[in-house]
GROMACS .gro file of C-alpha atoms in nm:
model
  450
    1MET     CA    1  -3.306   0.893   2.173
    2ARG     CA    2  -2.968   0.852   1.997
    3ALA     CA    3  -2.884   1.107   1.735
    4ILE     CA    4  -2.643   1.003   1.460
    5ALA     CA    5  -2.520   1.217   1.195
    6PHE     CA    6  -2.381   1.113   0.846
    7GLY     CA    7  -2.115   1.364   0.728
    8ILE     CA    8  -1.928   1.424   0.419
    9PHE     CA    9  -1.685   1.720   0.367
   10THR     CA   10  -1.825   1.959   0.096
   11LEU     CA   11  -1.594   2.213  -0.064
   12LEU     CA   12  -1.680   2.554  -0.116
   13ALA     CA   13  -1.910   2.636  -0.408
   14PRO     CA   14  -1.910   2.953  -0.624
   15GLY     CA   15  -2.170   3.207  -0.475
   16CYS     CA   16  -2.184   3.027  -0.135
   17VAL     CA   17  -2.090   3.156   0.193
   18GLY     CA   18  -1.900   2.940   0.445
   19SER     CA   19  -1.784   2.577   0.379
   20LEU     CA   20  -2.137   2.459   0.278
   21CYS     CA   21  -2.369   2.591   0.012
   22ARG     CA   22  -2.703   2.647   0.192
   23GLY     CA   23  -3.032   2.775   0.079
   24VAL     CA   24  -3.287   2.687  -0.175
   25ASP     CA   25  -3.061   2.802  -0.471
   26CYS     CA   26  -2.784   2.541  -0.368
   27GLU     CA   27  -2.957   2.226  -0.489
   28ASP     CA   28  -2.773   2.214  -0.803
   29VAL     CA   29  -2.445   2.184  -0.609
   30TYR     CA   30  -2.554   1.829  -0.482
   31GLN     CA   31  -2.611   1.634  -0.786
   32ALA     CA   32  -2.421   1.314  -0.716
   33GLY     CA   33  -2.571   0.990  -0.552
   34GLN     CA   34  -2.418   0.845  -0.258
   35ILE     CA   35  -2.513   0.534  -0.041
   36TYR     CA   36  -2.374   0.441   0.300
   37LEU     CA   37  -2.326   0.100   0.449
   38VAL     CA   38  -2.410   0.171   0.825
   39ASP     CA   39  -2.307  -0.071   1.105
   40THR     CA   40  -2.642  -0.047   1.313
   41THR     CA   41  -2.525  -0.270   1.596
   42SER     CA   42  -2.243  -0.036   1.701
   43ALA     CA   43  -2.401   0.309   1.676
   44GLU     CA   44  -2.339   0.449   2.020
   45SER     CA   45  -2.215   0.785   1.984
   46GLU     CA   46  -2.439   1.072   1.914
   47VAL     CA   47  -2.260   1.173   1.595
   48LEU     CA   48  -2.140   0.934   1.346
   49ARG     CA   49  -1.914   1.077   1.079
   50ALA     CA   50  -1.895   0.934   0.724
   51SER     CA   51  -1.544   0.833   0.793
   52THR     CA   52  -1.667   0.575   1.053
   53THR     CA   53  -1.937   0.428   0.846
   54LEU     CA   54  -1.850   0.076   0.733
   55ALA     CA   55  -1.829   0.188   0.367
   56ASP     CA   56  -1.983   0.446   0.116
   57LEU     CA   57  -1.993   0.473  -0.253
   58THR     CA   58  -2.001   0.816  -0.397
   59GLY     CA   59  -2.102   0.888  -0.758
   60THR     CA   60  -2.026   1.170  -0.996
   61VAL     CA   61  -2.264   1.426  -1.156
   62ASP     CA   62  -2.265   1.207  -1.463
   63GLU     CA   63  -2.397   0.909  -1.272
   64GLY     CA   64  -2.671   1.137  -1.132
   65THR     CA   65  -2.896   1.115  -0.821
   66ASP     CA   66  -3.194   0.914  -0.695
   67TRP     CA   67  -3.023   0.584  -0.689
   68SER     CA   68  -3.186   0.262  -0.593
   69ALA     CA   69  -3.020  -0.049  -0.436
   70ALA     CA   70  -3.081  -0.420  -0.396
   71VAL     CA   71  -2.876  -0.652  -0.201
   72HIS     CA   72  -2.757  -1.021  -0.261
   73GLN     CA   73  -2.550  -1.187   0.000
   74THR     CA   74  -2.293  -0.895   0.061
   75SER     CA   75  -2.320  -0.745  -0.290
   76VAL     CA   76  -2.500  -0.427  -0.357
   77PHE     CA   77  -2.656  -0.376  -0.700
   78VAL     CA   78  -2.693   0.000  -0.741
   79GLY     CA   79  -2.935   0.152  -0.991
   80MET     CA   80  -2.833   0.496  -1.135
   81PRO     CA   81  -3.140   0.591  -1.355
   82GLU     CA   82  -3.015   0.934  -1.450
   83SER     CA   83  -2.726   0.759  -1.639
   84SER     CA   84  -2.909   0.454  -1.722
   85ARG     CA   85  -2.666   0.212  -1.555
   86ILE     CA   86  -2.642  -0.041  -1.280
   87ALA     CA   87  -2.323  -0.091  -1.066
   88LYS     CA   88  -2.231  -0.387  -0.859
   89TRP     CA   89  -2.081  -0.271  -0.542
   90GLU     CA   90  -1.873  -0.520  -0.332
   91PRO     CA   91  -1.790  -0.402   0.028
   92GLU     CA   92  -1.548  -0.627   0.182
   93ALA     CA   93  -1.665  -0.860   0.464
   94ASP     CA   94  -1.483  -0.660   0.729
   95GLY     CA   95  -1.612  -0.316   0.568
   96SER     CA   96  -1.277  -0.197   0.535
   97SER     CA   97  -1.242  -0.157   0.147
   98VAL     CA   98  -1.448  -0.186  -0.166
   99SER     CA   99  -1.355  -0.428  -0.473
  100SER     CA  100  -1.394  -0.343  -0.847
  101LEU     CA  101  -1.722  -0.235  -0.976
  102PHE     CA  102  -1.915  -0.420  -1.254
  103VAL     CA  103  -2.166  -0.233  -1.462
  104TRP     CA  104  -2.480  -0.319  -1.653
  105ARG     CA  105  -2.605  -0.066  -1.913
  106GLY     CA  106  -2.831  -0.018  -2.206
  107PRO     CA  107  -3.041   0.210  -2.430
  108TRP     CA  108  -3.334   0.220  -2.210
  109ARG     CA  109  -3.408   0.565  -2.039
  110GLU     CA  110  -3.405   0.557  -1.649
  111LEU     CA  111  -3.262   0.196  -1.643
  112GLY     CA  112  -3.196   0.123  -1.271
  113ALA     CA  113  -3.491   0.322  -1.127
  114GLU     CA  114  -3.560   0.000  -0.951
  115VAL     CA  115  -3.345  -0.303  -0.919
  116VAL     CA  116  -3.433  -0.661  -0.796
  117VAL     CA  117  -3.189  -0.965  -0.762
  118VAL     CA  118  -3.326  -1.309  -0.718
  119ASP     CA  119  -3.159  -1.652  -0.704
  120PRO     CA  120  -3.413  -1.900  -0.839
  121ARG     CA  121  -3.138  -2.169  -0.884
  122ASP     CA  122  -3.007  -2.130  -0.534
  123ASN     CA  123  -2.644  -2.139  -0.665
  124GLY     CA  124  -2.534  -1.796  -0.543
  125ILE     CA  125  -2.552  -1.638  -0.900
  126PRO     CA  126  -2.860  -1.428  -0.911
  127ASP     CA  127  -3.070  -1.296  -1.187
  128LEU     CA  128  -3.079  -0.922  -1.205
  129TRP     CA  129  -3.414  -0.750  -1.287
  130ALA     CA  130  -3.407  -0.372  -1.353
  131SER     CA  131  -3.674  -0.121  -1.456
  132ALA     CA  132  -3.673   0.173  -1.697
  133PRO     CA  133  -3.996   0.353  -1.637
  134GLY     CA  134  -3.880   0.656  -1.862
  135HIS     CA  135  -3.822   0.434  -2.184
  136GLY     CA  136  -4.014   0.468  -2.491
  137LEU     CA  137  -4.187   0.801  -2.400
  138ASP     CA  138  -4.248   0.691  -2.048
  139ALA     CA  139  -4.409   0.370  -2.152
  140GLY     CA  140  -4.147   0.195  -1.945
  141ALA     CA  141  -3.966  -0.126  -1.965
  142VAL     CA  142  -3.842  -0.413  -1.733
  143ILE     CA  143  -3.506  -0.589  -1.824
  144GLN     CA  144  -3.360  -0.902  -1.701
  145TRP     CA  145  -3.009  -1.039  -1.703
  146ARG     CA  146  -2.988  -1.394  -1.598
  147ALA     CA  147  -2.699  -1.534  -1.393
  148ALA     CA  148  -2.569  -1.183  -1.361
  149ARG     CA  149  -2.199  -1.202  -1.278
  150ALA     CA  150  -1.986  -0.920  -1.386
  151GLY     CA  151  -2.157  -0.667  -1.587
  152GLY     CA  152  -2.352  -0.670  -1.904
  153ARG     CA  153  -2.465  -0.475  -2.205
  154ALA     CA  154  -2.802  -0.433  -2.373
  155ALA     CA  155  -2.708  -0.735  -2.609
  156ASP     CA  156  -2.667  -0.961  -2.314
  157ALA     CA  157  -3.014  -0.893  -2.155
  158ASN     CA  158  -3.219  -1.216  -2.173
  159LEU     CA  159  -3.553  -1.052  -2.146
  160VAL     CA  160  -3.697  -0.692  -2.220
  161LEU     CA  161  -4.074  -0.627  -2.135
  162HIS     CA  162  -4.209  -0.317  -2.308
  163GLY     CA  163  -4.486  -0.106  -2.145
  164ALA     CA  164  -4.827  -0.066  -2.334
  165SER     CA  165  -4.846   0.300  -2.399
  166PRO     CA  166  -4.667   0.638  -2.353
  167ALA     CA  167  -4.666   0.774  -1.999
  168ASP     CA  168  -4.780   0.432  -1.841
  169ARG     CA  169  -4.423   0.422  -1.660
  170LEU     CA  170  -4.399   0.052  -1.650
  171GLY     CA  171  -4.149  -0.046  -1.362
  172GLU     CA  172  -4.210   0.260  -1.146
  173THR     CA  173  -4.194  -0.018  -0.875
  174LEU     CA  174  -4.062  -0.360  -0.891
  175VAL     CA  175  -4.070  -0.609  -0.605
  176ALA     CA  176  -3.964  -0.980  -0.574
  177CYS     CA  177  -4.196  -1.189  -0.365
  178PRO     CA  178  -4.191  -1.527  -0.217
  179ASP     CA  179  -4.362  -1.797  -0.419
  180LEU     CA  180  -4.713  -1.683  -0.491
  181THR     CA  181  -4.820  -1.944  -0.755
  182GLY     CA  182  -4.713  -2.279  -0.613
  183ASP     CA  183  -4.401  -2.356  -0.806
  184GLY     CA  184  -4.149  -2.292  -0.521
  185LEU     CA  185  -3.984  -2.001  -0.703
  186PRO     CA  186  -4.017  -1.631  -0.642
  187ASP     CA  187  -4.242  -1.419  -0.838
  188LEU     CA  188  -4.219  -1.053  -0.948
  189LEU     CA  189  -4.467  -0.770  -0.892
  190VAL     CA  190  -4.414  -0.473  -1.143
  191GLY     CA  191  -4.608  -0.145  -1.103
  192ALA     CA  192  -4.734   0.102  -1.358
  193PRO     CA  193  -4.901   0.370  -1.158
  194ARG     CA  194  -4.992   0.597  -1.458
  195MET     CA  195  -5.119   0.324  -1.687
  196SER     CA  196  -5.432   0.392  -1.876
  197HIS     CA  197  -5.665   0.121  -1.983
  198ALA     CA  198  -5.900   0.035  -2.298
  199ALA     CA  199  -6.230   0.218  -2.277
  200ASP     CA  200  -6.411  -0.120  -2.265
  201SER     CA  201  -6.193  -0.284  -1.990
  202GLY     CA  202  -6.377  -0.143  -1.688
  203LEU     CA  203  -6.063   0.014  -1.562
  204GLY     CA  204  -5.999   0.386  -1.512
  205THR     CA  205  -5.788   0.628  -1.719
  206ARG     CA  206  -5.454   0.659  -1.554
  207ALA     CA  207  -5.585   0.420  -1.283
  208GLY     CA  208  -5.249   0.252  -1.291
  209GLY     CA  209  -5.180  -0.110  -1.223
  210VAL     CA  210  -4.982  -0.393  -1.073
  211PHE     CA  211  -4.861  -0.702  -1.275
  212LEU     CA  212  -4.791  -1.028  -1.097
  213LEU     CA  213  -4.530  -1.191  -1.337
  214PRO     CA  214  -4.532  -1.552  -1.237
  215SER     CA  215  -4.185  -1.741  -1.240
  216GLU     CA  216  -4.348  -2.005  -1.450
  217ALA     CA  217  -4.411  -1.769  -1.736
  218GLU     CA  218  -4.205  -1.867  -2.037
  219LEU     CA  219  -4.063  -1.534  -2.156
  220VAL     CA  220  -3.759  -1.466  -2.342
  221GLY     CA  221  -3.625  -1.207  -2.591
  222GLU     CA  222  -3.764  -0.851  -2.658
  223LEU     CA  223  -4.139  -0.862  -2.617
  224SER     CA  224  -4.425  -0.608  -2.668
  225TYR     CA  225  -4.682  -0.546  -2.425
  226ALA     CA  226  -4.930  -0.765  -2.600
  227GLU     CA  227  -4.674  -1.045  -2.621
  228TRP     CA  228  -4.594  -1.068  -2.253
  229SER     CA  229  -4.894  -0.939  -2.073
  230GLU     CA  230  -5.111  -1.255  -2.139
  231GLN     CA  231  -4.896  -1.447  -1.913
  232ALA     CA  232  -4.917  -1.190  -1.634
  233ILE     CA  233  -5.209  -1.093  -1.393
  234LEU     CA  234  -5.297  -0.714  -1.396
  235TRP     CA  235  -5.487  -0.573  -1.104
  236SER     CA  236  -5.601  -0.220  -1.131
  237SER     CA  237  -5.909   0.003  -1.020
  238ALA     CA  238  -6.227   0.133  -1.209
  239GLU     CA  239  -6.125   0.472  -1.068
  240SER     CA  240  -5.935   0.717  -1.286
  241GLY     CA  241  -5.625   0.854  -1.143
  242ALA     CA  242  -5.596   0.615  -0.855
  243ALA     CA  243  -5.229   0.541  -0.921
  244VAL     CA  244  -5.244   0.190  -0.824
  245GLY     CA  245  -4.893   0.043  -0.796
  246SER     CA  246  -4.725   0.344  -0.672
  247ALA     CA  247  -4.614   0.126  -0.381
  248VAL     CA  248  -4.620  -0.246  -0.362
  249ALA     CA  249  -4.506  -0.482  -0.067
  250CYS     CA  250  -4.503  -0.858  -0.007
  251GLY     CA  251  -4.332  -1.133   0.189
  252GLY     CA  252  -4.522  -1.140   0.512
  253ASP     CA  253  -4.847  -1.304   0.641
  254LEU     CA  254  -5.074  -1.018   0.700
  255THR     CA  255  -5.402  -1.220   0.725
  256GLY     CA  256  -5.294  -1.486   0.971
  257ASP     CA  257  -5.332  -1.781   0.747
  258GLY     CA  258  -4.968  -1.872   0.724
  259VAL     CA  259  -4.928  -1.759   0.357
  260PRO     CA  260  -4.741  -1.451   0.243
  261ASP     CA  261  -4.968  -1.180   0.124
  262ILE     CA  262  -4.951  -0.868  -0.109
  263ALA     CA  263  -5.010  -0.512  -0.021
  264ILE     CA  264  -5.090  -0.248  -0.308
  265GLY     CA  265  -5.091   0.122  -0.261
  266ALA     CA  266  -5.299   0.370  -0.463
  267PRO     CA  267  -5.227   0.724  -0.323
  268GLY     CA  268  -5.455   0.888  -0.585
  269ALA     CA  269  -5.767   0.697  -0.497
  270GLY     CA  270  -6.073   0.854  -0.352
  271ASP     CA  271  -6.266   1.170  -0.463
  272THR     CA  272  -6.029   1.386  -0.272
  273ARG     CA  273  -5.720   1.177  -0.319
  274GLU     CA  274  -5.718   1.039   0.042
  275GLY     CA  275  -5.548   0.725  -0.095
  276ALA     CA  276  -5.613   0.352  -0.050
  277VAL     CA  277  -5.439   0.028   0.035
  278TRP     CA  278  -5.531  -0.322  -0.076
  279VAL     CA  279  -5.429  -0.636   0.115
  280LEU     CA  280  -5.446  -0.940  -0.116
  281SER     CA  281  -5.452  -1.274   0.054
  282GLY     CA  282  -5.167  -1.510  -0.104
  283ALA     CA  283  -5.389  -1.803  -0.047
  284ASP     CA  284  -5.665  -1.662  -0.254
  285LEU     CA  285  -5.539  -1.399  -0.500
  286PRO     CA  286  -5.821  -1.220  -0.683
  287PRO     CA  287  -5.861  -1.251  -1.056
  288ALA     CA  288  -5.723  -0.995  -1.311
  289GLY     CA  289  -5.925  -0.672  -1.330
  290ALA     CA  290  -6.041  -0.396  -1.101
  291LEU     CA  291  -5.981  -0.468  -0.734
  292ASP     CA  292  -6.278  -0.463  -0.494
  293THR     CA  293  -6.323  -0.226  -0.192
  294PRO     CA  294  -5.984  -0.128  -0.049
  295THR     CA  295  -5.872  -0.275   0.271
  296THR     CA  296  -5.818   0.075   0.422
  297VAL     CA  297  -5.846   0.436   0.299
  298GLY     CA  298  -5.686   0.757   0.380
  299SER     CA  299  -5.834   0.944   0.681
  300ALA     CA  300  -5.854   1.286   0.524
  301ALA     CA  301  -5.839   1.473   0.177
  302HIS     CA  302  -5.508   1.463  -0.009
  303SER     CA  303  -5.360   1.227   0.242
  304TRP     CA  304  -5.211   1.009  -0.046
  305LEU     CA  305  -5.222   0.688   0.169
  306GLY     CA  306  -5.021   0.417  -0.005
  307THR     CA  307  -4.724   0.639  -0.102
  308ALA     CA  308  -4.495   0.384   0.049
  309LEU     CA  309  -4.552   0.037   0.209
  310ALA     CA  310  -4.347  -0.202   0.418
  311ILE     CA  311  -4.438  -0.527   0.591
  312GLY     CA  312  -4.270  -0.684   0.888
  313ASP     CA  313  -4.339  -0.860   1.225
  314LEU     CA  314  -4.288  -0.600   1.494
  315ASP     CA  315  -4.428  -0.793   1.774
  316ALA     CA  316  -4.307  -1.139   1.657
  317ASP     CA  317  -4.642  -1.306   1.694
  318GLY     CA  318  -4.625  -1.478   1.361
  319VAL     CA  319  -4.887  -1.222   1.199
  320HIS     CA  320  -4.707  -0.942   1.019
  321GLU     CA  321  -4.775  -0.573   1.046
  322LEU     CA  322  -4.820  -0.325   0.755
  323ALA     CA  323  -4.679   0.034   0.748
  324ALA     CA  324  -4.837   0.268   0.509
  325GLY     CA  325  -4.713   0.609   0.417
  326ALA     CA  326  -4.946   0.901   0.374
  327SER     CA  327  -4.712   1.162   0.266
  328GLY     CA  328  -4.984   1.427   0.189
  329ALA     CA  329  -5.137   1.403   0.518
  330ASN     CA  330  -5.160   1.708   0.747
  331ALA     CA  331  -5.101   1.968   0.483
  332GLY     CA  332  -4.801   1.772   0.354
  333ALA     CA  333  -4.625   1.702   0.688
  334GLY     CA  334  -4.710   1.340   0.613
  335GLU     CA  335  -4.767   1.055   0.843
  336VAL     CA  336  -4.725   0.672   0.880
  337GLN     CA  337  -5.002   0.443   0.973
  338VAL     CA  338  -4.915   0.107   1.121
  339PHE     CA  339  -5.188  -0.177   1.104
  340TYR     CA  340  -5.154  -0.476   1.303
  341GLY     CA  341  -5.274  -0.796   1.136
  342PRO     CA  342  -5.503  -0.963   1.070
  343GLU     CA  343  -5.732  -0.657   1.146
  344MET     CA  344  -5.631  -0.402   0.884
  345GLN     CA  345  -5.911  -0.162   0.864
  346LEU     CA  346  -5.791   0.098   1.119
  347PRO     CA  347  -5.431   0.171   1.213
  348ARG     CA  348  -5.313   0.100   1.566
  349THR     CA  349  -5.033   0.353   1.546
  350VAL     CA  350  -5.008   0.689   1.372
  351ILE     CA  351  -4.652   0.850   1.343
  352ALA     CA  352  -4.644   1.220   1.254
  353PRO     CA  353  -4.351   1.464   1.251
  354VAL     CA  354  -4.273   1.751   1.482
  355ALA     CA  355  -4.394   2.072   1.359
  356LYS     CA  356  -4.173   2.203   1.059
  357ASP     CA  357  -4.197   2.528   0.864
  358GLU     CA  358  -4.155   2.331   0.531
  359PRO     CA  359  -4.362   2.012   0.496
  360PRO     CA  360  -4.133   1.696   0.516
  361HIS     CA  361  -4.385   1.453   0.352
  362VAL     CA  362  -4.316   1.182   0.602
  363GLY     CA  363  -4.420   0.844   0.471
  364SER     CA  364  -4.238   0.851   0.141
  365ALA     CA  365  -3.990   0.580   0.230
  366LEU     CA  366  -4.055   0.281   0.462
  367LEU     CA  367  -3.870  -0.038   0.565
  368MET     CA  368  -3.922  -0.300   0.810
  369THR     CA  369  -3.641  -0.537   0.901
  370ASP     CA  370  -3.474  -0.698   1.210
  371LEU     CA  371  -3.166  -0.485   1.245
  372ASP     CA  372  -3.065  -0.613   1.588
  373ALA     CA  373  -3.146  -0.976   1.536
  374ASP     CA  374  -3.382  -0.996   1.830
  375GLY     CA  375  -3.658  -1.166   1.630
  376HIS     CA  376  -3.866  -0.847   1.598
  377ALA     CA  377  -3.879  -0.630   1.285
  378ASP     CA  378  -3.777  -0.274   1.336
  379LEU     CA  379  -3.966   0.019   1.177
  380LEU     CA  380  -3.757   0.265   0.956
  381VAL     CA  381  -3.921   0.589   0.836
  382GLY     CA  382  -3.735   0.801   0.588
  383ALA     CA  383  -3.815   1.169   0.503
  384ALA     CA  384  -3.591   1.294   0.229
  385ASP     CA  385  -3.756   1.642   0.227
  386TRP     CA  386  -3.670   1.713   0.604
  387VAL     CA  387  -3.533   2.061   0.653
  388ASP     CA  388  -3.298   2.099   0.935
  389GLY     CA  389  -3.243   2.458   1.018
  390ALA     CA  390  -3.105   2.627   0.722
  391ASP     CA  391  -3.037   2.291   0.564
  392PHE     CA  392  -3.318   2.221   0.294
  393ASP     CA  393  -3.402   1.870   0.206
  394ALA     CA  394  -3.124   1.732   0.433
  395GLY     CA  395  -3.336   1.438   0.511
  396ILE     CA  396  -3.380   1.220   0.823
  397LEU     CA  397  -3.410   0.851   0.897
  398ALA     CA  398  -3.591   0.751   1.225
  399ILE     CA  399  -3.599   0.386   1.356
  400TRP     CA  400  -3.837   0.233   1.615
  401SER     CA  401  -3.726  -0.093   1.753
  402GLY     CA  402  -3.958  -0.370   1.753
  403SER     CA  403  -4.058  -0.541   2.070
  404THR     CA  404  -4.333  -0.763   2.234
  405ALA     CA  405  -4.523  -0.441   2.310
  406ARG     CA  406  -4.719  -0.272   2.025
  407LEU     CA  407  -4.607   0.086   1.927
  408ALA     CA  408  -4.803   0.371   2.124
  409PRO     CA  409  -5.117   0.491   1.945
  410ASN     CA  410  -4.954   0.836   1.852
  411LEU     CA  411  -4.587   0.890   1.801
  412THR     CA  412  -4.382   1.196   1.686
  413LEU     CA  413  -4.097   1.161   1.441
  414GLY     CA  414  -3.807   1.396   1.560
  415GLU     CA  415  -3.886   1.295   1.945
  416ASP     CA  416  -4.001   0.951   2.002
  417GLU     CA  417  -3.781   0.741   1.765
  418ASP     CA  418  -3.522   0.508   1.938
  419ILE     CA  419  -3.253   0.610   1.674
  420THR     CA  420  -3.226   0.904   1.444
  421TYR     CA  421  -2.990   0.918   1.155
  422SER     CA  422  -2.949   1.289   1.032
  423ALA     CA  423  -2.753   1.462   0.757
  424ASP     CA  424  -2.486   1.703   0.794
  425HIS     CA  425  -2.526   1.906   0.492
  426PRO     CA  426  -2.832   2.039   0.290
  427PHE     CA  427  -2.989   1.853  -0.005
  428GLN     CA  428  -2.833   1.516   0.117
  429ARG     CA  429  -3.190   1.380   0.107
  430LEU     CA  430  -3.088   1.120   0.355
  431GLY     CA  431  -3.358   0.842   0.392
  432SER     CA  432  -3.476   0.861   0.045
  433GLY     CA  433  -3.430   0.476   0.039
  434MET     CA  434  -3.323   0.192   0.277
  435VAL     CA  435  -3.224  -0.165   0.224
  436ALA     CA  436  -3.123  -0.425   0.486
  437HIS     CA  437  -2.770  -0.566   0.426
  438PRO     CA  438  -2.584  -0.863   0.618
  439LEU     CA  439  -2.338  -0.609   0.747
  440GLY     CA  440  -2.593  -0.338   0.869
  441LEU     CA  441  -2.800  -0.105   0.662
  442ILE     CA  442  -2.784   0.067   0.309
  443VAL     CA  443  -2.896   0.417   0.316
  444GLU     CA  444  -2.945   0.614   0.017
  445GLY     CA  445  -2.881   0.986  -0.031
  446ARG     CA  446  -2.677   1.238  -0.222
  447THR     CA  447  -2.376   1.467  -0.203
  448ARG     CA  448  -2.172   1.740  -0.399
  449GLY     CA  449  -2.131   1.653  -0.760
  450PHE     CA  450  -1.796   1.670  -0.949
   0.00000   0.00000   0.00000
């Protein structure tokens, strides 16, 4: 196993001992977002300092933490929800420098919680979609800027979709999918995991929901929920508190019929919140309304299966695998369950962490992507709550390389992974998010704020 540490020098903070502020009272010191562009093909030393990463983008206290990221070509669109803005970061092709930043902003609270870029015209000028789940007393909103080039204001937005009611948090998840409706263009999935429904709808209170927003929908301007939702398909649950849409994934064939499918997570489902995941066949999508029996459910009470989802073809057999996080399993230690298609009822692999004094909630961030271009997807598991010695919430990112052999039935995070990316200071929350990039891998975290 190769151990690789990301580092950034942190100045002495008031009340701290030594060069770093450590301990549970030090979290307020680390209140700036940071993302790293990592060259995953050349990581051969056991320790990789920040100065040897391809590039990094470090924010300020005003720009906040909990960033999100989306990639188009080599451009990185960075959502900064605490400051309600989105920045376009341009690492140079050789990774040596960074060009100017362009910024999109607006009056929507938590703008940039999720960002998605799609290029429906295939001309290299993408549309930018961003969510603001905190807008309108947490009703949420989804905003689109078409042909996003060099920043934009609220007045430049082409489309604003408002959530139905306070606390629905429309846009908590936002994912672009390959064509699901037959028009050849990508479609959008929008999650609202706290959404409530009308008493006569057959759907539960705070059951949540996922909207399929088809590309052929003729939507423009600022639209209320009633105005735009008629052109979308809403999937939810009859169970109150299910939190449908907490995680959504698409883009791979899970059922073996050659058509991309959808996976939807509902970590609040079940009498004891064991959680549930639905796999929806892209060849036969269900009608709007309550989803039928889940494809798989959590194995124990308070597992929260469906916290995070990822799809990829680990064994390169043409049928994709599904990784599902259960961040509450094992008293909060968490685990990741890997299901090999097309059979999805029981996991073939369970990944749990080494014993820790503080629960790391493994399974809160997942990604499958082919990092080494060998034709096999690799599995990335992030645990931002990972405590490393005295470093609270330092975070960790573990990588298992895909191969022709299936993963072993039981694996231990912290021991069995092929590559480990670890933090060098507390509250870095490394692995809170990961996105593939043509030059390597985008890894999200945080650092000291100024």
